[in-house]
Structure formats: structure tokens, C-alpha cells
PDB file of C-alpha atoms in Angstrom:
ATOM      1  CA  GLN A   1    -159.185 -31.049 -46.708  1.00  0.00           C
ATOM      2  CA  VAL A   2    -157.192 -33.513 -44.633  1.00  0.00           C
ATOM      3  CA  GLN A   3    -158.389 -35.076 -41.417  1.00  0.00           C
ATOM      4  CA  VAL A   4    -155.886 -35.277 -38.566  1.00  0.00           C
ATOM      5  CA  VAL A   5    -155.613 -37.460 -35.461  1.00  0.00           C
ATOM      6  CA  GLU A   6    -153.190 -36.895 -32.605  1.00  0.00           C
ATOM      7  CA  SER A   7    -151.416 -39.528 -30.500  1.00  0.00           C
ATOM      8  CA  GLY A   8    -148.398 -40.062 -28.298  1.00  0.00           C
ATOM      9  CA  GLY A   9    -149.243 -38.208 -25.132  1.00  0.00           C
ATOM     10  CA  GLY A  10    -148.624 -39.516 -21.648  1.00  0.00           C
ATOM     11  CA  LEU A  11    -147.408 -38.866 -18.138  1.00  0.00           C
ATOM     12  CA  VAL A  12    -143.742 -38.013 -17.830  1.00  0.00           C
ATOM     13  CA  GLN A  13    -141.399 -36.395 -15.336  1.00  0.00           C
ATOM     14  CA  PRO A  14    -139.783 -33.006 -15.771  1.00  0.00           C
ATOM     15  CA  GLY A  15    -136.791 -33.279 -18.086  1.00  0.00           C
ATOM     16  CA  ASP A  16    -138.198 -36.277 -19.935  1.00  0.00           C
ATOM     17  CA  SER A  17    -139.045 -36.481 -23.628  1.00  0.00           C
ATOM     18  CA  LEU A  18    -142.134 -37.413 -25.614  1.00  0.00           C
ATOM     19  CA  ARG A  19    -142.864 -37.622 -29.309  1.00  0.00           C
ATOM     20  CA  LEU A  20    -146.333 -36.704 -30.459  1.00  0.00           C
ATOM     21  CA  SER A  21    -147.687 -37.891 -33.778  1.00  0.00           C
ATOM     22  CA  CYS A  22    -150.248 -36.347 -36.088  1.00  0.00           C
ATOM     23  CA  ALA A  23    -151.658 -38.775 -38.631  1.00  0.00           C
ATOM     24  CA  ALA A  24    -153.437 -37.316 -41.629  1.00  0.00           C
ATOM     25  CA  SER A  25    -155.867 -38.829 -44.075  1.00  0.00           C
ATOM     26  CA  GLY A  26    -156.743 -37.338 -47.422  1.00  0.00           C
ATOM     27  CA  SER A  27    -154.922 -36.483 -50.567  1.00  0.00           C
ATOM     28  CA  ALA A  28    -152.137 -34.038 -51.310  1.00  0.00           C
ATOM     29  CA  PHE A  29    -150.834 -34.073 -47.742  1.00  0.00           C
ATOM     30  CA  GLY A  30    -147.739 -32.204 -48.858  1.00  0.00           C
ATOM     31  CA  HIS A  31    -149.906 -29.239 -49.795  1.00  0.00           C
ATOM     32  CA  TYR A  32    -150.856 -28.665 -46.164  1.00  0.00           C
ATOM     33  CA  ALA A  33    -149.001 -26.902 -43.411  1.00  0.00           C
ATOM     34  CA  ILE A  34    -149.500 -28.612 -40.052  1.00  0.00           C
ATOM     35  CA  GLY A  35    -149.591 -26.817 -36.744  1.00  0.00           C
ATOM     36  CA  TRP A  36    -149.465 -28.083 -33.181  1.00  0.00           C
ATOM     37  CA  PHE A  37    -151.528 -26.338 -30.517  1.00  0.00           C
ATOM     38  CA  ARG A  38    -152.009 -26.952 -26.822  1.00  0.00           C
ATOM     39  CA  LEU A  39    -154.763 -26.208 -24.360  1.00  0.00           C
ATOM     40  CA  ALA A  40    -153.929 -26.104 -20.686  1.00  0.00           C
ATOM     41  CA  PRO A  41    -156.515 -25.854 -17.904  1.00  0.00           C
ATOM     42  CA  GLY A  42    -157.583 -22.265 -17.376  1.00  0.00           C
ATOM     43  CA  LYS A  43    -155.661 -20.996 -20.383  1.00  0.00           C
ATOM     44  CA  GLU A  44    -156.430 -20.186 -23.995  1.00  0.00           C
ATOM     45  CA  ARG A  45    -155.369 -22.475 -26.824  1.00  0.00           C
ATOM     46  CA  GLU A  46    -151.780 -21.707 -27.746  1.00  0.00           C
ATOM     47  CA  GLY A  47    -149.979 -22.262 -31.023  1.00  0.00           C
ATOM     48  CA  VAL A  48    -146.838 -24.264 -30.306  1.00  0.00           C
ATOM     49  CA  SER A  49    -145.213 -25.107 -33.618  1.00  0.00           C
ATOM     50  CA  CYS A  50    -145.936 -25.291 -37.325  1.00  0.00           C
ATOM     51  CA  ILE A  51    -144.306 -26.846 -40.374  1.00  0.00           C
ATOM     52  CA  SER A  52    -144.785 -25.985 -44.020  1.00  0.00           C
ATOM     53  CA  GLY A  53    -146.071 -28.499 -46.547  1.00  0.00           C
ATOM     54  CA  THR A  54    -142.613 -29.362 -47.819  1.00  0.00           C
ATOM     55  CA  GLY A  55    -141.068 -29.299 -44.366  1.00  0.00           C
ATOM     56  CA  SER A  56    -138.635 -26.600 -45.396  1.00  0.00           C
ATOM     57  CA  ASP A  57    -139.951 -23.986 -42.978  1.00  0.00           C
ATOM     58  CA  THR A  58    -140.827 -24.260 -39.316  1.00  0.00           C
ATOM     59  CA  TYR A  59    -142.165 -22.046 -36.563  1.00  0.00           C
ATOM     60  CA  TYR A  60    -141.908 -22.339 -32.782  1.00  0.00           C
ATOM     61  CA  THR A  61    -143.407 -20.254 -30.052  1.00  0.00           C
ATOM     62  CA  ASP A  62    -140.771 -18.783 -27.766  1.00  0.00           C
ATOM     63  CA  SER A  63    -141.530 -21.006 -24.792  1.00  0.00           C
ATOM     64  CA  VAL A  64    -140.665 -24.213 -26.673  1.00  0.00           C
ATOM     65  CA  ARG A  65    -137.984 -23.069 -29.100  1.00  0.00           C
ATOM     66  CA  GLY A  66    -134.846 -25.133 -28.551  1.00  0.00           C
ATOM     67  CA  ARG A  67    -136.740 -27.881 -26.717  1.00  0.00           C
ATOM     68  CA  PHE A  68    -139.340 -29.000 -29.279  1.00  0.00           C
ATOM     69  CA  THR A  69    -138.677 -30.137 -32.846  1.00  0.00           C
ATOM     70  CA  ILE A  70    -141.362 -30.476 -35.497  1.00  0.00           C
ATOM     71  CA  SER A  71    -140.876 -32.727 -38.513  1.00  0.00           C
ATOM     72  CA  ARG A  72    -142.923 -34.468 -41.162  1.00  0.00           C
ATOM     73  CA  ASP A  73    -142.857 -37.520 -43.380  1.00  0.00           C
ATOM     74  CA  ASN A  74    -145.046 -36.796 -46.377  1.00  0.00           C
ATOM     75  CA  ALA A  75    -144.711 -40.368 -47.660  1.00  0.00           C
ATOM     76  CA  LYS A  76    -146.449 -41.546 -44.507  1.00  0.00           C
ATOM     77  CA  ASN A  77    -148.820 -38.599 -44.062  1.00  0.00           C
ATOM     78  CA  MET A  78    -147.320 -37.969 -40.636  1.00  0.00           C
ATOM     79  CA  VAL A  79    -146.145 -34.985 -38.634  1.00  0.00           C
ATOM     80  CA  TYR A  80    -144.205 -35.357 -35.407  1.00  0.00           C
ATOM     81  CA  LEU A  81    -143.519 -33.119 -32.447  1.00  0.00           C
ATOM     82  CA  GLN A  82    -140.429 -34.213 -30.536  1.00  0.00           C
ATOM     83  CA  MET A  83    -140.616 -32.669 -27.082  1.00  0.00           C
ATOM     84  CA  ASP A  84    -137.445 -32.688 -24.997  1.00  0.00           C
ATOM     85  CA  SER A  85    -136.618 -31.204 -21.602  1.00  0.00           C
ATOM     86  CA  LEU A  86    -140.282 -31.167 -20.726  1.00  0.00           C
ATOM     87  CA  LYS A  87    -141.475 -28.824 -18.001  1.00  0.00           C
ATOM     88  CA  PRO A  88    -144.605 -28.891 -15.835  1.00  0.00           C
ATOM     89  CA  GLU A  89    -145.861 -25.863 -17.767  1.00  0.00           C
ATOM     90  CA  ASP A  90    -145.930 -28.009 -20.915  1.00  0.00           C
ATOM     91  CA  THR A  91    -148.825 -29.941 -19.398  1.00  0.00           C
ATOM     92  CA  ALA A  92    -151.792 -29.621 -21.749  1.00  0.00           C
ATOM     93  CA  VAL A  93    -153.893 -31.378 -24.328  1.00  0.00           C
ATOM     94  CA  TYR A  94    -152.080 -31.137 -27.646  1.00  0.00           C
ATOM     95  CA  TYR A  95    -153.853 -30.836 -30.975  1.00  0.00           C
ATOM     96  CA  CYS A  96    -152.732 -30.732 -34.569  1.00  0.00           C
ATOM     97  CA  ALA A  97    -154.390 -28.797 -37.357  1.00  0.00           C
ATOM     98  CA  ALA A  98    -153.994 -28.506 -41.123  1.00  0.00           C
ATOM     99  CA  VAL A  99    -154.206 -25.568 -43.500  1.00  0.00           C
ATOM    100  CA  ASP A 100    -153.626 -25.242 -47.230  1.00  0.00           C
ATOM    101  CA  ASP A 101    -150.028 -24.282 -47.818  1.00  0.00           C
ATOM    102  CA  PHE A 102    -150.196 -21.713 -50.634  1.00  0.00           C
ATOM    103  CA  GLY A 103    -146.522 -20.899 -50.343  1.00  0.00           C
ATOM    104  CA  ILE A 104    -146.960 -19.095 -47.068  1.00  0.00           C
ATOM    105  CA  THR A 105    -144.408 -19.336 -44.287  1.00  0.00           C
ATOM    106  CA  ALA A 106    -144.884 -21.618 -41.309  1.00  0.00           C
ATOM    107  CA  ALA A 107    -145.387 -18.579 -39.099  1.00  0.00           C
ATOM    108  CA  GLN A 108    -148.094 -17.287 -41.438  1.00  0.00           C
ATOM    109  CA  ALA A 109    -149.731 -20.719 -41.461  1.00  0.00           C
ATOM    110  CA  MET A 110    -149.760 -20.689 -37.672  1.00  0.00           C
ATOM    111  CA  ALA A 111    -151.438 -17.302 -37.706  1.00  0.00           C
ATOM    112  CA  VAL A 112    -154.097 -18.541 -40.136  1.00  0.00           C
ATOM    113  CA  LEU A 113    -154.767 -21.652 -38.062  1.00  0.00           C
ATOM    114  CA  THR A 114    -154.963 -19.611 -34.862  1.00  0.00           C
ATOM    115  CA  ALA A 115    -157.494 -17.254 -36.417  1.00  0.00           C
ATOM    116  CA  GLN A 116    -159.617 -19.670 -38.424  1.00  0.00           C
ATOM    117  CA  TYR A 117    -159.251 -23.334 -37.534  1.00  0.00           C
ATOM    118  CA  ASP A 118    -162.350 -24.832 -35.970  1.00  0.00           C
ATOM    119  CA  TYR A 119    -162.132 -28.609 -36.493  1.00  0.00           C
ATOM    120  CA  TRP A 120    -160.442 -29.634 -33.266  1.00  0.00           C
ATOM    121  CA  GLY A 121    -160.296 -33.358 -32.523  1.00  0.00           C
ATOM    122  CA  GLN A 122    -159.785 -35.212 -29.258  1.00  0.00           C
ATOM    123  CA  GLY A 123    -156.169 -34.214 -28.891  1.00  0.00           C
ATOM    124  CA  THR A 124    -153.566 -36.098 -26.896  1.00  0.00           C
ATOM    125  CA  LYS A 125    -152.896 -35.330 -23.254  1.00  0.00           C
ATOM    126  CA  VAL A 126    -149.419 -34.562 -21.995  1.00  0.00           C
ATOM    127  CA  THR A 127    -148.817 -34.404 -18.259  1.00  0.00           C
ATOM    128  CA  VAL A 128    -145.435 -33.381 -16.914  1.00  0.00           C
ATOM    129  CA  SER A 129    -145.240 -34.002 -13.191  1.00  0.00           C
ATOM    130  CA  SER A 130    -142.869 -35.374 -10.613  1.00  0.00           C
TER     131      SER A 130
END
């Protein structure tokens, strides 16, 4: 199992961009799909985006599709979430999570993480406000 740590959050204005990073430790990083989740005050944790172990498949929830881009660098054990055109409703604590990638799609990996993942870290806070 890999351990993950999030970073890159901050306070930005609507329309600005941020890039979140998810650093992983452990072996065989490329065998893990990585998902990004967010938790906003008063709301349930929401799956935002997911990328397969090879990076060949991605998933985005409807509210961020076209504005967020997920990518990974397996040589560096890193996954990134580029967030553009940020909106106040993107304000949340963002978390990343890892799941074994047994050839499943990124959407399937997101579903597995949503149902089963229970190793949440500190997350990184994103605040979008004017």
C-alpha cells in the first residue's frame, strides 16, 4: 500500500488557478490509481477526479470537467490536480487516495475509493473567495 500526502492548497480569487500535488511513498506506484476528493463544510466527501496507474485513463465529476486536469509522474511518485477557473463552490479540503489498479477504469477506481477508502490524511485546504 502507498502512503499519500497532499499539498498545494491556498487562498485564491474566483477565476484563478491552483495546482495540487499528491506525493506517494511506497513501491510500485504505477500499480495504483489515484483519486482526488474534496470535503466542503456541511457537505459529504465528493470524488473529484481519478487517474489510472499508467495515466492512460482519467475520470472527472461533472462539476469540474473542463476546468480541472489530473496528471501523474510515476518516476517521481506524484499526482497533480491542475485547477483552473476556480469558483467559490470549489472551496473545500482536498484529499488524495490510492487504490490498487487491477486494470480497472479510472471511473471504477473512483467508485472503489468512494466506497472503501478509509485512510484520509490531513488534506490541503483550498479557499476561493473574492
